[in-house]
Amino acid sequence: AQKVTQAQTEISVVEKEDVTLDCVYETRDTTYYLFWYKQPPSGELVFLIRRNSFDEQNEISGRYSWNFQKSTSSFNFTITASQVVDSAVYFCALSGEDSNYQLIWGAGTKLIIKP
Amino acid sequence: NAGVTQTPKFQVLKTGQSMTLQCAQDMNHEYMSWYRQDPGMGLRLIHYSVGAGITDQGEVPNGYNVSRSTTEDFPLRLLSAAPSQTSVYFCASSSLGGTEAFFGQGTRLTVV
């Protein structure tokens, strides 16, 4: 069965600090997809990134970067020079044939950026 | 650009009442899903559909029904509301399995 674990329930940092959100997954699929979504206090779900299991290149988008390591089944998310607007709940999710390509979600990490 | 539209945004029901949460998408997506989000938990899949006329159960289907008569619409029916169904409900759609899912704004449901 597929599973996503986000062990960090809540992280609090001061603005401009770097912060890494951890995501560990389990799957029997050889082809699968990993996602990060952001849920700001307003409640909507905002797509951040999708990565397929054959692409282990790290991704950088502005202050955001993602580190995918199949060897450790991890897909970690780093925010560099955090800002108050980054405060949100961040979800990691997994989909693959084992779940009929439906999203399996981690419990989320609540990120608090203090000014 | 409507994307995924969910109605209503807020609803209060009494125990035992029934209601339908509406979800419509205008992106011609084959995949549609319903999730519920409870405090401290990730989203949990209720029901999903991979195309018109095809539905299947997710992780927490009990107490809910769905149908998919058109590509655009995927309503979620609560048959007899219970306090345990108090939650935030999200509808999502995607073009194919494994692609980005687009979400509605959510429905905050309270059952008293």
Tab-separated table of C-alpha atoms in Angstrom:
chain	number	residue	atom	x	y	z
A	1	ALA	CA	0.000	0.000	0.000
A	2	GLN	CA	1.073	3.568	-0.540
A	3	LYS	CA	1.816	5.903	2.325
A	4	VAL	CA	3.163	9.423	2.791
A	5	THR	CA	4.705	10.565	6.051
A	6	GLN	CA	5.327	14.159	7.010
A	7	ALA	CA	6.837	13.795	10.444
A	8	GLN	CA	7.030	17.525	11.167
A	9	THR	CA	3.625	18.597	12.418
A	10	GLU	CA	4.567	22.244	12.882
A	11	ILE	CA	7.667	24.308	12.201
A	12	SER	CA	8.211	27.858	13.365
A	13	VAL	CA	11.069	30.009	12.089
A	14	VAL	CA	11.955	33.661	11.941
A	15	GLU	CA	11.652	35.423	8.621
A	16	LYS	CA	14.665	35.078	6.289
A	17	GLU	CA	15.680	31.734	7.746
A	18	ASP	CA	15.863	28.716	5.471
A	19	VAL	CA	13.507	25.867	6.266
A	20	THR	CA	13.184	22.296	4.993
A	21	LEU	CA	9.974	20.305	5.062
A	22	ASP	CA	10.435	16.556	5.046
A	23	CYS	CA	8.392	14.018	3.088
A	24	VAL	CA	8.955	10.269	3.118
A	25	TYR	CA	6.871	7.920	1.011
A	26	GLU	CA	6.213	4.213	0.559
A	27	THR	CA	5.062	2.568	-2.642
A	28	ARG	CA	5.409	-0.690	-4.548
A	29	ASP	CA	4.984	1.037	-7.877
A	30	THR	CA	7.982	1.568	-10.137
A	31	THR	CA	6.254	4.478	-11.827
A	32	TYR	CA	4.745	7.022	-9.473
A	33	TYR	CA	4.304	10.742	-9.026
A	34	LEU	CA	5.072	13.035	-6.125
A	35	PHE	CA	3.474	16.378	-5.423
A	36	TRP	CA	3.661	19.315	-3.054
A	37	TYR	CA	0.654	21.504	-2.370
A	38	LYS	CA	0.349	24.634	-0.248
A	39	GLN	CA	-2.723	25.503	1.791
A	40	PRO	CA	-2.608	29.113	2.994
A	41	PRO	CA	-4.850	30.315	5.831
A	42	SER	CA	-7.544	31.159	3.276
A	43	GLY	CA	-7.982	27.416	2.767
A	44	GLU	CA	-7.492	26.795	-0.947
A	45	LEU	CA	-5.046	24.182	-2.208
A	46	VAL	CA	-2.265	25.524	-4.390
A	47	PHE	CA	-0.187	23.203	-6.565
A	48	LEU	CA	3.571	23.700	-6.212
A	49	ILE	CA	5.328	20.861	-8.005
A	50	ARG	CA	4.941	17.431	-9.579
A	51	ARG	CA	7.794	14.994	-9.996
A	52	ASN	CA	7.735	11.556	-11.638
A	53	SER	CA	9.740	8.659	-10.270
A	54	PHE	CA	12.186	8.605	-13.174
A	55	ASP	CA	13.262	12.196	-12.758
A	56	GLU	CA	15.565	12.604	-9.784
A	57	GLN	CA	16.891	15.988	-10.765
A	58	ASN	CA	16.523	18.589	-8.089
A	59	GLU	CA	14.182	21.433	-8.941
A	60	ILE	CA	14.551	25.086	-8.085
A	61	SER	CA	11.872	27.707	-8.537
A	62	GLY	CA	12.811	31.049	-7.068
A	63	ARG	CA	13.130	30.597	-3.302
A	64	TYR	CA	11.691	27.090	-3.481
A	65	SER	CA	13.689	23.940	-4.129
A	66	TRP	CA	12.931	20.242	-4.020
A	67	ASN	CA	15.257	17.322	-3.342
A	68	PHE	CA	14.007	13.948	-4.625
A	69	GLN	CA	16.006	10.912	-3.482
A	70	LYS	CA	14.675	7.500	-4.470
A	71	SER	CA	17.332	5.764	-2.377
A	72	THR	CA	15.762	7.145	0.795
A	73	SER	CA	12.190	7.476	-0.570
A	74	SER	CA	12.188	11.158	0.241
A	75	PHE	CA	10.977	14.272	-1.507
A	76	ASN	CA	11.955	17.214	0.655
A	77	PHE	CA	11.017	20.842	0.130
A	78	THR	CA	13.224	23.774	1.073
A	79	ILE	CA	12.248	27.417	1.286
A	80	THR	CA	15.216	29.768	1.199
A	81	ALA	CA	15.015	33.162	2.885
A	82	SER	CA	11.511	32.501	4.182
A	83	GLN	CA	8.885	35.227	4.182
A	84	VAL	CA	5.766	35.744	6.259
A	85	VAL	CA	3.663	34.999	3.163
A	86	ASP	CA	5.102	31.472	3.160
A	87	SER	CA	3.115	30.721	6.309
A	88	ALA	CA	0.773	27.890	5.372
A	89	VAL	CA	0.195	24.176	5.676
A	90	TYR	CA	2.241	22.229	3.159
A	91	PHE	CA	1.181	18.813	1.941
A	92	CYS	CA	3.179	16.147	0.202
A	93	ALA	CA	1.215	13.638	-1.885
A	94	LEU	CA	1.847	10.510	-3.928
A	95	SER	CA	-0.016	8.839	-6.769
A	96	GLY	CA	0.592	5.703	-8.766
A	97	GLU	CA	-1.009	2.623	-10.205
A	98	ASP	CA	-1.374	1.101	-6.738
A	99	SER	CA	-3.820	3.872	-5.804
A	100	ASN	CA	-5.482	4.030	-9.230
A	101	TYR	CA	-3.619	7.297	-9.607
A	102	GLN	CA	-5.544	8.918	-6.799
A	103	LEU	CA	-3.586	11.169	-4.472
A	104	ILE	CA	-2.391	9.736	-1.166
A	105	TRP	CA	-1.673	12.614	1.204
A	106	GLY	CA	0.642	13.216	4.085
A	107	ALA	CA	-0.803	14.825	7.198
A	108	GLY	CA	0.772	18.162	6.336
A	109	THR	CA	3.317	20.441	7.981
A	110	LYS	CA	2.154	23.749	9.365
A	111	LEU	CA	4.827	26.354	8.680
A	112	ILE	CA	4.805	29.542	10.726
A	113	ILE	CA	7.088	32.352	9.642
A	114	LYS	CA	7.487	34.989	12.326
A	115	PRO	CA	8.420	38.550	11.354
B	1	ASN	CA	-11.418	30.460	-16.362
B	2	ALA	CA	-13.742	28.829	-13.824
B	3	GLY	CA	-11.668	25.676	-13.258
B	4	VAL	CA	-13.330	23.599	-10.526
B	5	THR	CA	-16.427	25.088	-8.948
B	6	GLN	CA	-17.842	23.769	-5.696
B	7	THR	CA	-21.083	24.820	-4.083
B	8	PRO	CA	-22.009	25.672	-1.426
B	9	LYS	CA	-19.013	27.121	0.406
B	10	PHE	CA	-20.619	26.700	3.822
B	11	GLN	CA	-23.434	24.456	5.042
B	12	VAL	CA	-24.949	23.543	8.374
B	13	LEU	CA	-27.050	20.403	8.534
B	14	LYS	CA	-29.000	18.708	11.264
B	15	THR	CA	-28.279	15.079	12.014
B	16	GLY	CA	-30.220	12.865	9.636
B	17	GLN	CA	-30.661	15.445	6.893
B	18	SER	CA	-29.445	14.742	3.386
B	19	MET	CA	-27.789	17.081	0.951
B	20	THR	CA	-25.739	17.210	-2.221
B	21	LEU	CA	-22.426	18.996	-2.637
B	22	GLN	CA	-22.018	20.151	-6.206
B	23	CYS	CA	-18.801	20.029	-8.191
B	24	ALA	CA	-18.313	21.118	-11.776
B	25	GLN	CA	-15.201	21.494	-13.905
B	26	ASP	CA	-14.820	23.124	-17.309
B	27	MET	CA	-11.431	21.698	-18.279
B	28	ASN	CA	-12.739	18.482	-19.869
B	29	HIS	CA	-10.877	16.430	-17.263
B	30	GLU	CA	-11.569	12.712	-17.066
B	31	TYR	CA	-10.530	12.242	-13.437
B	32	MET	CA	-12.592	13.740	-10.614
B	33	SER	CA	-12.403	13.097	-6.891
B	34	TRP	CA	-13.905	14.050	-3.569
B	35	TYR	CA	-11.790	14.432	-0.449
B	36	ARG	CA	-12.485	15.364	3.106
B	37	GLN	CA	-10.043	17.242	5.303
B	38	ASP	CA	-10.149	16.947	9.064
B	39	PRO	CA	-7.930	18.851	11.520
B	40	GLY	CA	-4.423	17.427	11.792
B	41	MET	CA	-4.936	15.059	8.920
B	42	GLY	CA	-4.221	15.146	5.267
B	43	LEU	CA	-6.956	14.848	2.722
B	44	ARG	CA	-8.717	11.525	2.597
B	45	LEU	CA	-10.311	10.187	-0.547
B	46	ILE	CA	-14.060	9.576	-0.395
B	47	HIS	CA	-14.985	8.613	-3.968
B	48	TYR	CA	-13.479	9.130	-7.364
B	49	SER	CA	-14.277	8.791	-11.036
B	50	VAL	CA	-12.037	8.123	-14.021
B	51	GLY	CA	-14.680	9.069	-16.553
B	52	ALA	CA	-18.392	9.577	-17.121
B	53	GLY	CA	-20.355	6.580	-15.876
B	54	ILE	CA	-17.433	5.206	-13.832
B	55	THR	CA	-17.074	5.709	-10.091
B	56	ASP	CA	-15.205	3.926	-7.351
B	57	GLN	CA	-14.782	4.087	-3.599
B	58	GLY	CA	-11.879	5.681	-1.860
B	59	GLU	CA	-10.598	5.359	1.678
B	60	VAL	CA	-13.683	6.710	3.510
B	61	PRO	CA	-16.788	6.105	1.363
B	62	ASN	CA	-19.344	5.204	4.019
B	63	GLY	CA	-22.263	7.606	4.228
B	64	TYR	CA	-21.601	9.149	0.819
B	65	ASN	CA	-22.815	8.461	-2.706
B	66	VAL	CA	-21.606	9.782	-6.032
B	67	SER	CA	-22.563	9.576	-9.669
B	68	ARG	CA	-20.912	10.828	-12.844
B	69	SER	CA	-23.434	11.249	-15.618
B	70	THR	CA	-21.394	13.888	-17.464
B	71	THR	CA	-17.697	14.681	-17.763
B	72	GLU	CA	-18.269	18.082	-16.141
B	73	ASP	CA	-20.219	17.221	-12.993
B	74	PHE	CA	-19.461	15.033	-10.004
B	75	PRO	CA	-21.924	15.600	-7.139
B	76	LEU	CA	-21.407	14.149	-3.675
B	77	ARG	CA	-24.504	13.079	-1.743
B	78	LEU	CA	-24.712	12.759	1.998
B	79	LEU	CA	-27.495	10.305	2.628
B	80	SER	CA	-28.163	10.881	6.331
B	81	ALA	CA	-25.786	13.409	7.841
B	82	ALA	CA	-23.927	12.533	11.030
B	83	PRO	CA	-21.740	14.739	13.267
B	84	SER	CA	-18.748	12.628	12.175
B	85	GLN	CA	-19.213	14.078	8.695
B	86	THR	CA	-18.387	17.566	9.933
B	87	SER	CA	-15.388	18.424	7.787
B	88	VAL	CA	-14.081	20.463	4.895
B	89	TYR	CA	-14.785	18.840	1.553
B	90	PHE	CA	-12.726	19.342	-1.577
B	91	CYS	CA	-13.511	18.355	-5.118
B	92	ALA	CA	-10.629	17.910	-7.562
B	93	SER	CA	-10.127	17.136	-11.209
B	94	SER	CA	-7.174	16.122	-13.359
B	95	SER	CA	-6.709	15.297	-16.996
B	96	LEU	CA	-4.978	11.972	-16.435
B	97	GLY	CA	-3.783	9.866	-13.559
B	98	GLY	CA	-0.561	11.235	-12.147
B	99	THR	CA	-1.057	14.759	-13.430
B	100	GLU	CA	-1.665	17.944	-11.452
B	101	ALA	CA	-5.000	17.983	-9.655
B	102	PHE	CA	-7.035	21.173	-9.659
B	103	PHE	CA	-9.125	21.826	-6.587
B	104	GLY	CA	-12.321	23.625	-5.828
B	105	GLN	CA	-12.470	26.203	-3.058
B	106	GLY	CA	-13.827	23.726	-0.556
B	107	THR	CA	-17.100	23.310	1.331
B	108	ARG	CA	-17.121	23.676	5.094
B	109	LEU	CA	-19.845	21.371	6.389
B	110	THR	CA	-21.055	21.299	9.964
B	111	VAL	CA	-23.488	18.644	11.152
B	112	VAL	CA	-25.216	19.423	14.445
